[in-house]
Short mmCIF file of C-alpha atoms in Angstrom, two decimals:
data_model
loop_
_atom_site.label_atom_id
_atom_site.label_comp_id
_atom_site.label_asym_id
_atom_site.label_seq_id
_atom_site.Cartn_x
_atom_site.Cartn_y
_atom_site.Cartn_z
CA UNK A 1255 -208.18 -2.90 37.30
CA UNK A 1256 -211.88 -2.91 38.27
CA UNK A 1257 -212.84 -3.82 34.72
CA UNK A 1258 -210.59 -6.90 34.81
CA UNK A 1259 -211.74 -8.02 38.25
CA UNK A 1260 -215.35 -7.87 37.06
CA UNK A 1261 -214.74 -9.19 33.54
CA UNK A 1262 -213.19 -12.56 34.39
CA UNK A 1263 -215.94 -13.97 36.66
CA UNK A 1264 -218.68 -12.25 34.67
CA UNK A 1265 -217.42 -13.70 31.35
CA UNK A 1266 -217.55 -17.15 32.88
CA UNK A 1267 -221.11 -16.67 34.01
CA UNK A 1268 -222.22 -15.07 30.71
CA UNK A 1269 -220.54 -17.61 28.50
CA UNK A 1270 -222.22 -20.37 30.40
CA UNK A 1271 -225.58 -18.80 29.74
CA UNK A 1272 -225.16 -17.91 26.01
CA UNK A 1273 -227.34 -20.75 24.81
CA UNK A 1274 -230.56 -18.76 24.64
CA UNK A 1275 -231.99 -15.33 24.54
CA UNK A 1276 -231.45 -13.10 27.54
CA UNK A 1277 -234.16 -13.51 30.08
CA UNK A 1278 -235.48 -10.91 32.40
CA UNK A 1279 -235.67 -12.10 36.00
CA UNK A 1280 -237.92 -9.85 37.96
CA UNK A 1281 -237.97 -9.52 41.72
CA UNK A 1282 -241.26 -10.80 43.22
CA UNK A 1283 -241.04 -8.41 46.14
CA UNK A 1284 -243.46 -5.48 46.38
CA UNK A 1285 -241.70 -2.13 46.17
CA UNK A 1286 -241.13 -0.54 49.61
CA UNK A 1287 -239.70 2.66 51.09
CA UNK A 1288 -236.37 0.90 51.53
CA UNK A 1289 -236.01 0.45 47.79
CA UNK A 1290 -233.91 2.51 45.48
CA UNK A 1291 -233.57 2.80 41.74
CA UNK A 1292 -230.83 2.09 39.19
CA UNK A 1293 -231.10 3.87 35.84
CA UNK A 1294 -228.86 2.60 33.04
CA UNK A 1295 -228.24 4.61 29.91
CA UNK A 1296 -225.83 4.59 26.97
CA UNK A 1297 -223.19 7.08 25.96
CA UNK A 1298 -221.59 6.77 22.54
CA UNK A 1299 -222.82 4.90 19.49
CA UNK A 1300 -222.70 1.13 19.24
CA UNK A 1301 -220.71 -0.10 16.23
CA UNK A 1302 -222.83 -1.44 13.37
CA UNK A 1303 -223.93 -5.05 13.73
CA UNK A 1304 -223.49 -5.42 17.47
CA UNK A 1305 -226.13 -6.41 19.92
CA UNK A 1306 -225.65 -5.02 23.42
CA UNK A 1307 -226.90 -6.48 26.69
CA UNK A 1308 -227.22 -5.16 30.23
CA UNK A 1309 -227.46 -7.23 33.35
CA UNK A 1310 -227.96 -6.12 36.99
CA UNK A 1311 -226.84 -8.76 39.38
CA UNK A 1312 -226.15 -9.22 43.10
CA UNK A 1313 -222.65 -9.52 44.43
CA UNK A 1314 -223.23 -13.24 44.42
CA UNK A 1315 -223.68 -13.17 40.60
CA UNK A 1316 -227.41 -13.78 40.83
CA UNK A 1317 -229.24 -12.06 37.99
CA UNK A 1318 -231.83 -9.45 39.03
CA UNK A 1319 -232.71 -8.38 35.51
CA UNK A 1320 -231.13 -8.73 32.02
CA UNK A 1321 -232.10 -7.19 28.71
CA UNK A 1322 -230.95 -7.13 25.07
CA UNK A 1323 -230.76 -4.06 22.90
CA UNK A 1324 -230.55 -5.24 19.28
CA UNK A 1325 -231.86 -2.10 17.64
CA UNK A 1326 -232.04 0.60 20.25
CA UNK A 1327 -229.79 2.37 22.75
CA UNK A 1328 -229.41 0.91 26.20
CA UNK A 1329 -232.12 2.24 28.52
CA UNK A 1330 -233.11 0.41 31.67
CA UNK A 1331 -234.71 1.54 34.97
CA UNK A 1332 -235.03 -0.94 37.83
CA UNK A 1333 -236.32 -0.43 41.36
CA UNK A 1334 -234.38 -2.67 43.77
CA UNK A 1335 -234.12 -3.31 47.47
CA UNK A 1336 -231.27 -1.37 49.11
CA UNK A 1337 -227.97 -3.28 48.77
CA UNK A 1338 -224.95 -3.84 46.62
CA UNK A 1339 -225.21 -4.72 42.93
CA UNK A 1340 -223.16 -4.92 39.76
CA UNK A 1341 -224.17 -3.32 36.50
CA UNK A 1342 -222.66 -5.30 33.62
CA UNK A 1343 -222.79 -4.78 29.83
CA UNK A 1344 -221.47 -6.80 26.91
CA UNK A 1345 -221.96 -7.19 23.22
CA UNK A 1346 -222.10 -9.85 20.57
CA UNK A 1347 -221.46 -9.17 16.79
CA UNK A 1348 -224.28 -9.99 14.37
CA UNK A 1349 -223.43 -11.71 11.09
CA UNK A 1350 -226.13 -9.62 9.36
CA UNK A 1351 -229.04 -7.67 10.82
CA UNK A 1352 -229.15 -8.29 14.55
CA UNK A 1353 -232.03 -10.57 15.46
CA UNK A 1354 -234.91 -9.09 17.45
CA UNK A 1355 -234.97 -12.35 19.41
CA UNK A 1356 -233.16 -15.62 19.56
CA UNK A 1357 -229.54 -16.55 18.76
CA UNK A 1358 -229.51 -16.87 14.97
CA UNK A 1359 -226.76 -14.71 13.51
CA UNK A 1360 -225.09 -13.81 16.82
CA UNK A 1361 -221.40 -14.34 17.32
CA UNK A 1362 -219.68 -15.05 20.66
CA UNK A 1363 -219.37 -12.66 23.52
CA UNK A 1364 -216.72 -10.07 22.66
CA UNK A 1365 -216.52 -7.34 25.34
CA UNK A 1366 -217.59 -7.23 28.95
CA UNK A 1367 -217.53 -4.27 31.25
CA UNK A 1368 -219.16 -3.45 34.57
CA UNK A 1369 -219.07 -1.60 37.79
CA UNK A 1370 -220.20 -2.20 41.35
CA UNK A 1371 -222.74 0.10 42.96
CA UNK A 1372 -224.77 0.54 46.12
CA UNK A 1373 -228.47 1.24 46.11
CA UNK A 1374 -229.64 3.18 49.16
CA UNK A 1375 -233.27 3.47 50.44
CA UNK A 1376 -235.02 6.06 48.28
CA UNK A 1377 -231.78 6.68 46.33
CA UNK A 1378 -231.23 6.78 42.63
CA UNK A 1379 -228.05 5.44 40.98
CA UNK A 1380 -227.20 6.51 37.40
CA UNK A 1381 -225.09 3.98 35.52
CA UNK A 1382 -223.84 4.86 32.03
CA UNK A 1383 -222.53 2.27 29.56
CA UNK A 1384 -219.84 4.14 27.63
CA UNK A 1385 -219.28 2.62 24.23
CA UNK A 1386 -216.37 3.54 21.98
CA UNK A 1387 -216.21 3.34 18.18
CA UNK A 1388 -214.43 -0.03 18.26
CA UNK A 1389 -217.00 -1.65 20.55
CA UNK A 1390 -215.02 -1.32 23.79
CA UNK A 1391 -217.04 -0.33 26.83
CA UNK A 1392 -216.89 0.87 30.40
CA UNK A 1393 -219.55 1.48 33.00
CA UNK A 1394 -219.61 4.79 34.81
CA UNK A 1395 -221.64 4.90 38.05
CA UNK A 1396 -222.77 8.07 39.84
CA UNK A 1397 -225.76 9.35 41.68
#
């Protein structure tokens, strides 16, 4: 149920932004003692010819950071102000070798998964993108 609640609005946002390479939006704020950290990792192997993405966003769907993983496992660490966030992942199939940058050879968005989490001051949140052999995914969040 959580996956469906996140997938519908997220898919609309992501599909609207699929015209270019993912961008990384960095917070301009200086880290403080009220910040915490989200660490995103991958479990399972991505199917061949899929490019995976990770996005951390606010509960208002404002991107905090976004990254593409065309040839490497998902691995992202981000220090953030305490608050509520969503960790979202998705993939696009590549027609050949996945491009290191740009859109050439990438198909449409195929799978979206995500989970909400809370970052506490000085806290560390572990989020794992679990990928199955067919390209399905889920996000598991813990501390």
